[in-house]
Amino acid sequence: MYRSTNGGQSWTELQADGLAGGGDKEWFAIDKTNGPGHGFQYQSNDGADCSGSGVQFQRSTDGGVTWQPPIDIPNEPTTGTLDVDTNGNLFIGGEGFSPFYCVRSSNAQFGGQTPMFDQITQVDMGGFIGGFGGINPDGLWGQLFLAIDHSGTATNNNIYMLASVVPPGRSTTDVMFVRSTDDGATFSAPVKVNDDPVNPNKWHWFATFSVAPNGRLDAVWYDTRNAANNTDSQLFYSFSTDTGATWSANVAVSNSFNPFEGYPNQDKIGDYITIVSDETGGNVAYAATFNFNPNNGQHEEDVYYVRVFPGGQGPSPKPTPTASPTPTATPTPTATSTPTATATATPTATATPTATAKPTPRPTPTPRGTPAPRPRPTPPPRP
């Protein structure tokens, strides 16, 4: 764990290598409430790929300097994120290698207590997370993102979950969304965010979202709807101002790129994307292959920033092929596209809240169809 106190200009490692623990797909959250857990850091990961255990949880009560021993999370909600509500309750969302779950710890905020998970809710996301083939040959097609409304309005503490999932009978992905208005006890039926007609050849992958301080939801994802080859991708954006019951017309906010170029040591563009929202829009970091690198004869993978906002904007950036003096090409900054006409929200079917399974022991997972579930590599022997 590293910390910066000057806006990221410099970083300090808080402990010797390895002492923070952790495994694959690590995500963490910070308690920003004014309660007893203020400043606590919470981290979850898929420990099976590293330590040989299940999906693990760790807590730091001293700003990330020391971390308690890992605790296995019930029902193994992996490949997902964490958030803290205004009452200090910690929620973790993820896929339990079959169904999705939302688990809660009410006492993680008390430093003198060992965290316990006192609520486990099975969630229907309308499909499952796939990967290792298709649009991302050596990686995932999406992850589960959980975020909580901190607006202080009537929607305060709503819990939202969004993911790119493979619907039944499909081998490609849609962006699906659910919400809970009762502290994670139940979740709504899944709502599809991408508004193009169902086409089994099209991908809507790497979806992520965030909640603005005023309660607006901003979602982005990679989309192949405009690609004749069904693989060239664009970043798309949609927003919701009614807790995800309806979503605005989808808007392309990047030019098209080939996700298969720029592969270094393995065949994937990555597994990660993120967005952070403020009052008027969202700030997105995403990977794309806009820049052509003449040294290797293909476009390279770079990380890009784009700002999205209600009102829409045209695709950006406009890539400029540039000769690179070194083996690593440096992206050439280009002008941001001028905002275009306002995107009008297109109502979709309103999600009807439905009860979900009460906390129960994890059932035996049902075998998945094509594509196969994510393989877990055998961890190498530790020295």
CSV table of C-alpha atoms in Angstrom, one decimal:
chain,number,residue,atom,x,y,z
A,1,MET,CA,0.0,0.0,0.0
A,2,TYR,CA,1.3,3.4,-1.0
A,3,ARG,CA,0.1,6.8,0.2
A,4,SER,CA,0.4,10.3,-1.3
A,5,THR,CA,-0.2,13.5,0.7
A,6,ASN,CA,0.4,15.9,-2.2
A,7,GLY,CA,-2.1,14.9,-4.8
A,8,GLY,CA,-0.2,12.1,-6.3
A,9,GLN,CA,3.1,14.0,-7.0
A,10,SER,CA,5.0,11.6,-4.8
A,11,TRP,CA,4.3,8.3,-3.1
A,12,THR,CA,5.4,6.6,0.1
A,13,GLU,CA,5.3,2.8,0.6
A,14,LEU,CA,3.7,2.2,4.0
A,15,GLN,CA,5.1,-1.2,4.7
A,16,ALA,CA,7.7,-3.7,3.4
A,17,ASP,CA,6.8,-5.6,0.3
A,18,GLY,CA,4.2,-8.3,0.9
A,19,LEU,CA,3.1,-7.2,4.4
A,20,ALA,CA,-0.2,-5.7,3.1
A,21,GLY,CA,-1.4,-9.2,2.0
A,22,GLY,CA,-3.8,-9.6,-0.8
A,23,GLY,CA,-4.5,-11.6,-3.9
A,24,ASP,CA,-6.1,-11.2,-7.4
A,25,LYS,CA,-8.6,-8.5,-8.3
A,26,GLU,CA,-8.0,-6.3,-5.2
A,27,TRP,CA,-10.4,-3.5,-4.6
A,28,PHE,CA,-10.6,-1.3,-1.5
A,29,ALA,CA,-12.7,1.4,0.0
A,30,ILE,CA,-12.3,4.1,2.7
A,31,ASP,CA,-14.9,4.9,5.4
A,32,LYS,CA,-15.6,8.6,4.9
A,33,THR,CA,-18.4,8.8,7.5
A,34,ASN,CA,-18.1,10.6,10.8
A,35,GLY,CA,-18.7,7.4,12.7
A,36,PRO,CA,-16.3,5.2,14.7
A,37,GLY,CA,-14.8,3.7,11.5
A,38,HIS,CA,-13.8,7.1,10.0
A,39,GLY,CA,-10.7,6.6,8.0
A,40,PHE,CA,-10.7,2.8,8.2
A,41,GLN,CA,-9.6,1.0,5.0
A,42,TYR,CA,-11.3,-2.2,3.7
A,43,GLN,CA,-9.9,-4.5,1.0
A,44,SER,CA,-11.2,-7.6,-0.6
A,45,ASN,CA,-9.5,-9.9,-3.1
A,46,ASP,CA,-9.6,-13.4,-4.7
A,47,GLY,CA,-6.9,-15.0,-2.5
A,48,ALA,CA,-7.2,-18.4,-4.3
A,49,ASP,CA,-4.9,-17.2,-7.0
A,50,CYS,CA,-2.2,-16.2,-4.5
A,51,SER,CA,-2.5,-17.6,-1.0
A,52,GLY,CA,-4.6,-20.7,-1.9
A,53,SER,CA,-7.6,-19.5,0.2
A,54,GLY,CA,-11.0,-18.2,-0.8
A,55,VAL,CA,-12.2,-14.6,-1.4
A,56,GLN,CA,-10.6,-12.7,1.4
A,57,PHE,CA,-11.3,-9.5,3.4
A,58,GLN,CA,-8.8,-7.3,5.3
A,59,ARG,CA,-9.1,-4.2,7.4
A,60,SER,CA,-6.6,-1.4,8.3
A,61,THR,CA,-7.4,1.0,11.1
A,62,ASP,CA,-4.2,3.0,10.9
A,63,GLY,CA,-4.3,4.5,7.4
A,64,GLY,CA,-3.1,1.4,5.6
A,65,VAL,CA,0.2,0.9,7.5
A,66,THR,CA,-0.9,-2.4,9.1
A,67,TRP,CA,-3.5,-4.9,8.0
A,68,GLN,CA,-5.4,-7.5,10.0
A,69,PRO,CA,-5.0,-11.2,8.9
A,70,PRO,CA,-7.3,-12.1,6.0
A,71,ILE,CA,-10.9,-13.3,6.7
A,72,ASP,CA,-12.7,-15.5,4.2
A,73,ILE,CA,-15.9,-13.8,2.9
A,74,PRO,CA,-19.0,-16.0,2.9
A,75,ASN,CA,-20.2,-17.1,-0.5
A,76,GLU,CA,-17.0,-15.8,-2.1
A,77,PRO,CA,-18.2,-12.6,-3.8
A,78,THR,CA,-15.1,-12.1,-6.1
A,79,THR,CA,-14.4,-9.7,-9.0
A,80,GLY,CA,-16.4,-6.9,-7.3
A,81,THR,CA,-16.1,-3.7,-5.3
A,82,LEU,CA,-16.8,-2.3,-1.9
A,83,ASP,CA,-18.5,0.7,-0.5
A,84,VAL,CA,-19.6,2.1,2.9
A,85,ASP,CA,-23.0,3.6,3.6
A,86,THR,CA,-23.6,6.7,5.8
A,87,ASN,CA,-24.2,4.5,8.8
A,88,GLY,CA,-20.7,3.0,8.5
A,89,ASN,CA,-22.0,-0.4,7.2
A,90,LEU,CA,-19.6,-2.1,4.7
A,91,PHE,CA,-21.0,-3.7,1.6
A,92,ILE,CA,-19.2,-6.0,-0.8
A,93,GLY,CA,-20.6,-7.0,-4.2
A,94,GLY,CA,-19.3,-9.8,-6.4
A,95,GLU,CA,-19.9,-13.0,-8.2
A,96,GLY,CA,-19.7,-16.1,-6.1
A,97,PHE,CA,-18.4,-18.2,-9.1
A,98,SER,CA,-22.0,-18.8,-10.0
A,99,PRO,CA,-24.7,-16.4,-8.6
A,100,PHE,CA,-23.9,-12.8,-7.5
A,101,TYR,CA,-24.0,-11.8,-3.9
A,102,CYS,CA,-24.1,-8.6,-1.8
A,103,VAL,CA,-22.7,-9.1,1.7
A,104,ARG,CA,-22.8,-6.7,4.6
A,105,SER,CA,-20.6,-6.2,7.7
A,106,SER,CA,-22.2,-4.0,10.3
A,107,ASN,CA,-19.3,-4.2,12.8
A,108,ALA,CA,-16.2,-3.7,10.5
A,109,GLN,CA,-16.4,0.0,11.7
A,110,PHE,CA,-15.6,-1.0,15.2
A,111,GLY,CA,-11.8,-1.3,15.6
A,112,GLY,CA,-12.0,-3.5,18.7
A,113,GLN,CA,-14.2,-6.1,17.0
A,114,THR,CA,-13.3,-8.8,14.5
A,115,PRO,CA,-15.4,-8.0,11.4
A,116,MET,CA,-18.3,-10.4,10.8
A,117,PHE,CA,-20.7,-10.6,7.8
A,118,ASP,CA,-24.2,-10.5,9.1
A,119,GLN,CA,-26.2,-10.3,5.9
A,120,ILE,CA,-25.7,-12.3,2.7
A,121,THR,CA,-28.1,-11.6,-0.2
A,122,GLN,CA,-28.1,-13.4,-3.5
A,123,VAL,CA,-28.6,-11.0,-6.4
A,124,ASP,CA,-30.0,-11.7,-9.9
A,125,MET,CA,-27.9,-9.7,-12.3
A,126,GLY,CA,-29.5,-11.2,-15.4
A,127,GLY,CA,-26.5,-13.4,-16.4
A,128,PHE,CA,-22.9,-14.2,-15.3
A,129,ILE,CA,-19.5,-12.7,-15.7
A,130,GLY,CA,-17.6,-14.4,-18.6
A,131,GLY,CA,-14.1,-14.1,-20.0
A,132,PHE,CA,-11.1,-15.9,-21.4
A,133,GLY,CA,-12.1,-15.9,-25.1
A,134,GLY,CA,-14.1,-13.7,-27.5
A,135,ILE,CA,-13.6,-10.0,-27.1
A,136,ASN,CA,-10.8,-10.3,-24.4
A,137,PRO,CA,-9.0,-13.6,-25.1
A,138,ASP,CA,-7.0,-13.8,-21.9
A,139,GLY,CA,-9.1,-11.6,-19.6
A,140,LEU,CA,-12.5,-10.9,-18.2
A,141,TRP,CA,-15.4,-9.3,-20.1
A,142,GLY,CA,-16.4,-7.3,-17.0
A,143,GLN,CA,-16.5,-7.1,-13.3
A,144,LEU,CA,-19.2,-6.3,-10.7
A,145,PHE,CA,-19.3,-2.7,-9.5
A,146,LEU,CA,-21.2,-1.8,-6.3
A,147,ALA,CA,-21.7,1.8,-5.2
A,148,ILE,CA,-23.9,3.5,-2.6
A,149,ASP,CA,-25.8,6.8,-2.8
A,150,HIS,CA,-24.4,9.4,-0.4
A,151,SER,CA,-26.6,12.3,-1.6
A,152,GLY,CA,-28.4,12.9,1.7
A,153,THR,CA,-31.7,13.0,-0.2
A,154,ALA,CA,-34.6,10.5,-0.3
A,155,THR,CA,-32.3,8.1,-2.2
A,156,ASN,CA,-29.5,8.2,0.4
A,157,ASN,CA,-28.0,4.7,1.1
A,158,ASN,CA,-29.5,3.1,-2.0
A,159,ILE,CA,-27.2,0.3,-3.0
A,160,TYR,CA,-26.5,-0.1,-6.7
A,161,MET,CA,-24.8,-2.9,-8.6
A,162,LEU,CA,-23.8,-3.0,-12.3
A,163,ALA,CA,-21.9,-5.4,-14.5
A,164,SER,CA,-21.4,-6.6,-18.1
A,165,VAL,CA,-22.9,-10.1,-17.9
A,166,VAL,CA,-23.7,-12.9,-20.3
A,167,PRO,CA,-27.5,-13.3,-20.5
A,168,PRO,CA,-29.0,-16.8,-20.7
A,169,GLY,CA,-28.6,-18.3,-24.2
A,170,ARG,CA,-26.0,-15.8,-25.2
A,171,SER,CA,-22.2,-15.8,-25.6
A,172,THR,CA,-21.8,-12.0,-25.6
A,173,THR,CA,-22.6,-9.4,-23.0
A,174,ASP,CA,-25.1,-6.8,-22.0
A,175,VAL,CA,-24.8,-4.1,-19.3
A,176,MET,CA,-27.2,-4.9,-16.4
A,177,PHE,CA,-28.1,-2.9,-13.3
A,178,VAL,CA,-29.9,-3.6,-10.1
A,179,ARG,CA,-30.7,-1.5,-6.9
A,180,SER,CA,-31.6,-2.0,-3.3
A,181,THR,CA,-33.6,0.4,-1.3
A,182,ASP,CA,-33.7,-1.6,2.0
A,183,ASP,CA,-30.1,-1.8,3.1
A,184,GLY,CA,-29.2,-4.7,0.8
A,185,ALA,CA,-31.9,-7.1,2.0
A,186,THR,CA,-33.6,-7.3,-1.5
A,187,PHE,CA,-32.7,-6.1,-5.0
A,188,SER,CA,-34.7,-5.1,-8.0
A,189,ALA,CA,-35.0,-7.1,-11.1
A,190,PRO,CA,-32.1,-6.4,-13.5
A,191,VAL,CA,-32.5,-3.6,-16.0
A,192,LYS,CA,-30.5,-3.5,-19.3
A,193,VAL,CA,-28.6,-0.2,-19.7
A,194,ASN,CA,-27.4,-0.6,-23.4
A,195,ASP,CA,-30.3,0.5,-25.6
A,196,ASP,CA,-29.4,-1.1,-28.9
A,197,PRO,CA,-31.6,-4.0,-30.2
A,198,VAL,CA,-30.6,-7.4,-29.0
A,199,ASN,CA,-27.9,-8.8,-31.3
A,200,PRO,CA,-26.1,-12.0,-30.2
A,201,ASN,CA,-23.0,-10.8,-32.1
A,202,LYS,CA,-22.5,-7.5,-30.2
A,203,TRP,CA,-20.5,-6.9,-27.1
A,204,HIS,CA,-21.2,-4.4,-24.3
A,205,TRP,CA,-18.2,-5.1,-22.1
A,206,PHE,CA,-16.1,-3.6,-19.3
A,207,ALA,CA,-19.1,-1.7,-17.9
A,208,THR,CA,-18.6,0.4,-14.8
A,209,PHE,CA,-20.5,3.2,-13.1
A,210,SER,CA,-20.4,5.7,-10.2
A,211,VAL,CA,-22.9,7.7,-8.1
A,212,ALA,CA,-22.7,11.5,-8.2
A,213,PRO,CA,-23.0,13.5,-5.0
A,214,ASN,CA,-26.5,14.6,-6.1
A,215,GLY,CA,-27.6,11.0,-6.7
A,216,ARG,CA,-27.2,10.8,-10.5
A,217,LEU,CA,-25.8,7.6,-11.9
A,218,ASP,CA,-23.1,7.6,-14.6
A,219,ALA,CA,-22.3,4.4,-16.6
A,220,VAL,CA,-19.7,3.7,-19.2
A,221,TRP,CA,-18.7,0.6,-21.1
A,222,TYR,CA,-17.1,-0.7,-24.3
A,223,ASP,CA,-19.5,-1.3,-27.2
A,224,THR,CA,-19.3,-3.0,-30.6
A,225,ARG,CA,-22.8,-2.0,-31.9
A,226,ASN,CA,-21.3,0.1,-34.7
A,227,ALA,CA,-18.6,-2.3,-35.8
A,228,ALA,CA,-19.1,-4.4,-38.9
A,229,ASN,CA,-16.6,-6.9,-37.5
A,230,ASN,CA,-18.4,-7.0,-34.1
A,231,THR,CA,-15.1,-6.5,-32.2
A,232,ASP,CA,-13.9,-2.9,-32.8
A,233,SER,CA,-15.1,-1.0,-29.7
A,234,GLN,CA,-16.1,2.5,-28.6
A,235,LEU,CA,-16.6,3.8,-25.1
A,236,PHE,CA,-20.3,4.5,-24.6
A,237,TYR,CA,-22.1,6.6,-21.9
A,238,SER,CA,-25.5,6.7,-20.3
A,239,PHE,CA,-26.9,8.4,-17.2
A,240,SER,CA,-29.9,8.0,-14.9
A,241,THR,CA,-31.6,10.5,-12.7
A,242,ASP,CA,-34.3,8.2,-11.3
A,243,THR,CA,-32.2,5.6,-9.4
A,244,GLY,CA,-31.6,3.5,-12.5
A,245,ALA,CA,-35.3,2.9,-13.3
A,246,THR,CA,-34.6,4.5,-16.7
A,247,TRP,CA,-31.4,5.4,-18.5
A,248,SER,CA,-30.6,8.1,-21.1
A,249,ALA,CA,-30.1,7.4,-24.7
A,250,ASN,CA,-26.6,5.8,-25.1
A,251,VAL,CA,-23.9,8.1,-26.5
A,252,ALA,CA,-20.6,7.2,-28.0
A,253,VAL,CA,-17.8,9.1,-26.2
A,254,SER,CA,-14.8,7.8,-28.0
A,255,ASN,CA,-13.7,6.9,-31.5
A,256,SER,CA,-13.5,3.3,-32.5
A,257,PHE,CA,-10.4,1.2,-31.6
A,258,ASN,CA,-9.2,-2.4,-32.2
A,259,PRO,CA,-9.0,-4.0,-28.7
A,260,PHE,CA,-6.8,-6.8,-30.1
A,261,GLU,CA,-3.8,-4.6,-30.9
A,262,GLY,CA,-1.0,-3.7,-28.6
A,263,TYR,CA,-0.9,-7.0,-26.8
A,264,PRO,CA,2.4,-7.2,-24.9
A,265,ASN,CA,2.9,-10.5,-23.0
A,266,GLN,CA,-0.7,-11.8,-23.0
A,267,ASP,CA,-3.7,-11.5,-25.2
A,268,LYS,CA,-5.9,-9.0,-23.4
A,269,ILE,CA,-6.3,-5.2,-23.1
A,270,GLY,CA,-6.7,-5.7,-19.4
A,271,ASP,CA,-9.5,-6.2,-16.9
A,272,TYR,CA,-9.9,-2.6,-15.5
A,273,ILE,CA,-11.8,0.6,-16.1
A,274,THR,CA,-13.1,3.2,-13.6
A,275,ILE,CA,-15.2,6.4,-13.3
A,276,VAL,CA,-15.6,8.9,-10.5
A,277,SER,CA,-18.6,11.3,-10.7
A,278,ASP,CA,-19.1,14.8,-9.5
A,279,GLU,CA,-22.1,17.2,-9.5
A,280,THR,CA,-22.1,17.7,-13.3
A,281,GLY,CA,-20.4,14.7,-14.9
A,282,GLY,CA,-18.1,11.7,-14.6
A,283,ASN,CA,-14.3,11.3,-15.0
A,284,VAL,CA,-13.3,8.1,-16.8
A,285,ALA,CA,-10.0,6.3,-17.1
A,286,TYR,CA,-10.0,3.6,-19.8
A,287,ALA,CA,-7.7,1.7,-22.0
A,288,ALA,CA,-7.7,2.0,-25.8
A,289,THR,CA,-5.5,1.6,-28.8
A,290,PHE,CA,-5.8,4.9,-30.6
A,291,ASN,CA,-2.0,5.6,-31.1
A,292,PHE,CA,-0.1,3.9,-33.9
A,293,ASN,CA,3.4,2.8,-32.9
A,294,PRO,CA,5.6,2.5,-36.0
A,295,ASN,CA,8.2,0.7,-34.0
A,296,ASN,CA,6.1,-2.4,-33.7
A,297,GLY,CA,3.7,-1.9,-36.6
A,298,GLN,CA,0.5,-1.8,-34.7
A,299,HIS,CA,-1.5,0.4,-32.4
A,300,GLU,CA,-0.4,0.5,-28.8
A,301,GLU,CA,-2.4,0.2,-25.5
A,302,ASP,CA,-2.6,3.4,-23.6
A,303,VAL,CA,-4.7,4.7,-20.7
A,304,TYR,CA,-7.0,7.6,-21.6
A,305,TYR,CA,-9.1,10.1,-19.8
A,306,VAL,CA,-12.5,11.4,-20.9
A,307,ARG,CA,-15.1,13.5,-19.1
A,308,VAL,CA,-18.7,12.4,-19.7
A,309,PHE,CA,-21.8,14.4,-18.7
A,310,PRO,CA,-25.5,14.7,-19.3
A,311,GLY,CA,-26.0,16.5,-22.6
A,312,GLY,CA,-23.6,14.2,-24.4
A,313,GLN,CA,-20.6,14.8,-26.5
A,314,GLY,CA,-19.0,13.5,-29.6
A,315,PRO,CA,-16.3,10.8,-29.9
A,316,SER,CA,-12.8,11.8,-28.7
A,317,PRO,CA,-9.8,11.8,-29.0
A,318,LYS,CA,-8.8,12.1,-32.7
A,319,PRO,CA,-5.7,9.9,-32.8
A,320,THR,CA,-2.7,11.2,-34.7
A,321,PRO,CA,-0.1,8.7,-35.9
A,322,THR,CA,3.3,9.9,-34.7
A,323,ALA,CA,6.8,8.4,-35.2
A,324,SER,CA,8.2,7.4,-31.9
A,325,PRO,CA,12.0,7.7,-31.3
A,326,THR,CA,11.9,4.9,-28.7
A,327,PRO,CA,10.3,1.5,-28.6
A,328,THR,CA,7.6,3.0,-26.3
A,329,ALA,CA,5.3,5.5,-28.1
A,330,THR,CA,4.1,8.5,-26.2
A,331,PRO,CA,0.4,9.4,-26.8
A,332,THR,CA,0.0,12.8,-28.5
A,333,PRO,CA,-2.6,14.9,-26.7
A,334,THR,CA,-5.4,16.1,-29.0
A,335,ALA,CA,-8.3,18.5,-28.7
A,336,THR,CA,-11.4,17.4,-26.9
A,337,SER,CA,-14.5,17.2,-29.1
A,338,THR,CA,-17.0,20.0,-28.8
A,339,PRO,CA,-20.2,19.0,-27.0
A,340,THR,CA,-23.1,18.1,-29.3
A,341,ALA,CA,-26.8,18.1,-28.9
A,342,THR,CA,-28.3,17.0,-25.6
A,343,ALA,CA,-29.0,13.3,-25.4
A,344,THR,CA,-32.6,12.7,-24.5
A,345,ALA,CA,-33.3,10.1,-21.9
A,346,THR,CA,-35.0,7.1,-23.3
A,347,PRO,CA,-37.2,5.4,-20.8
A,348,THR,CA,-36.7,1.7,-20.3
A,349,ALA,CA,-38.7,-0.9,-18.4
A,350,THR,CA,-38.8,0.0,-14.8
A,351,ALA,CA,-37.3,-2.5,-12.6
A,352,THR,CA,-39.8,-4.1,-10.2
A,353,PRO,CA,-38.3,-4.9,-6.8
A,354,THR,CA,-38.3,-8.6,-6.1
A,355,ALA,CA,-37.3,-10.4,-3.0
A,356,THR,CA,-34.0,-12.2,-3.2
A,357,ALA,CA,-32.7,-15.2,-1.3
A,358,LYS,CA,-32.3,-14.7,2.4
A,359,PRO,CA,-28.8,-15.4,3.8
A,360,THR,CA,-28.2,-19.1,3.4
A,361,PRO,CA,-25.3,-21.4,3.1
A,362,ARG,CA,-23.8,-21.3,-0.4
A,363,PRO,CA,-25.5,-23.8,-2.7
A,364,THR,CA,-23.5,-26.0,-5.0
A,365,PRO,CA,-22.9,-23.9,-8.1
A,366,THR,CA,-24.7,-25.0,-11.3
A,367,PRO,CA,-22.2,-25.7,-14.1
A,368,ARG,CA,-22.0,-22.9,-16.6
A,369,GLY,CA,-22.6,-23.2,-20.3
A,370,THR,CA,-20.5,-21.7,-23.1
A,371,PRO,CA,-18.4,-19.6,-22.4
A,372,ALA,CA,-16.7,-21.6,-19.6
A,373,PRO,CA,-16.3,-19.9,-16.2
A,374,ARG,CA,-13.1,-18.2,-15.4
A,375,PRO,CA,-10.3,-20.7,-14.8
A,376,ARG,CA,-8.3,-20.3,-11.6
A,377,PRO,CA,-4.6,-21.0,-12.2
A,378,THR,CA,-2.8,-23.2,-9.8
A,379,PRO,CA,-0.7,-20.9,-7.6
A,380,PRO,CA,3.0,-21.5,-8.0
A,381,PRO,CA,4.9,-22.9,-4.9
A,382,ARG,CA,5.9,-20.1,-2.6
A,383,PRO,CA,9.6,-19.9,-1.6
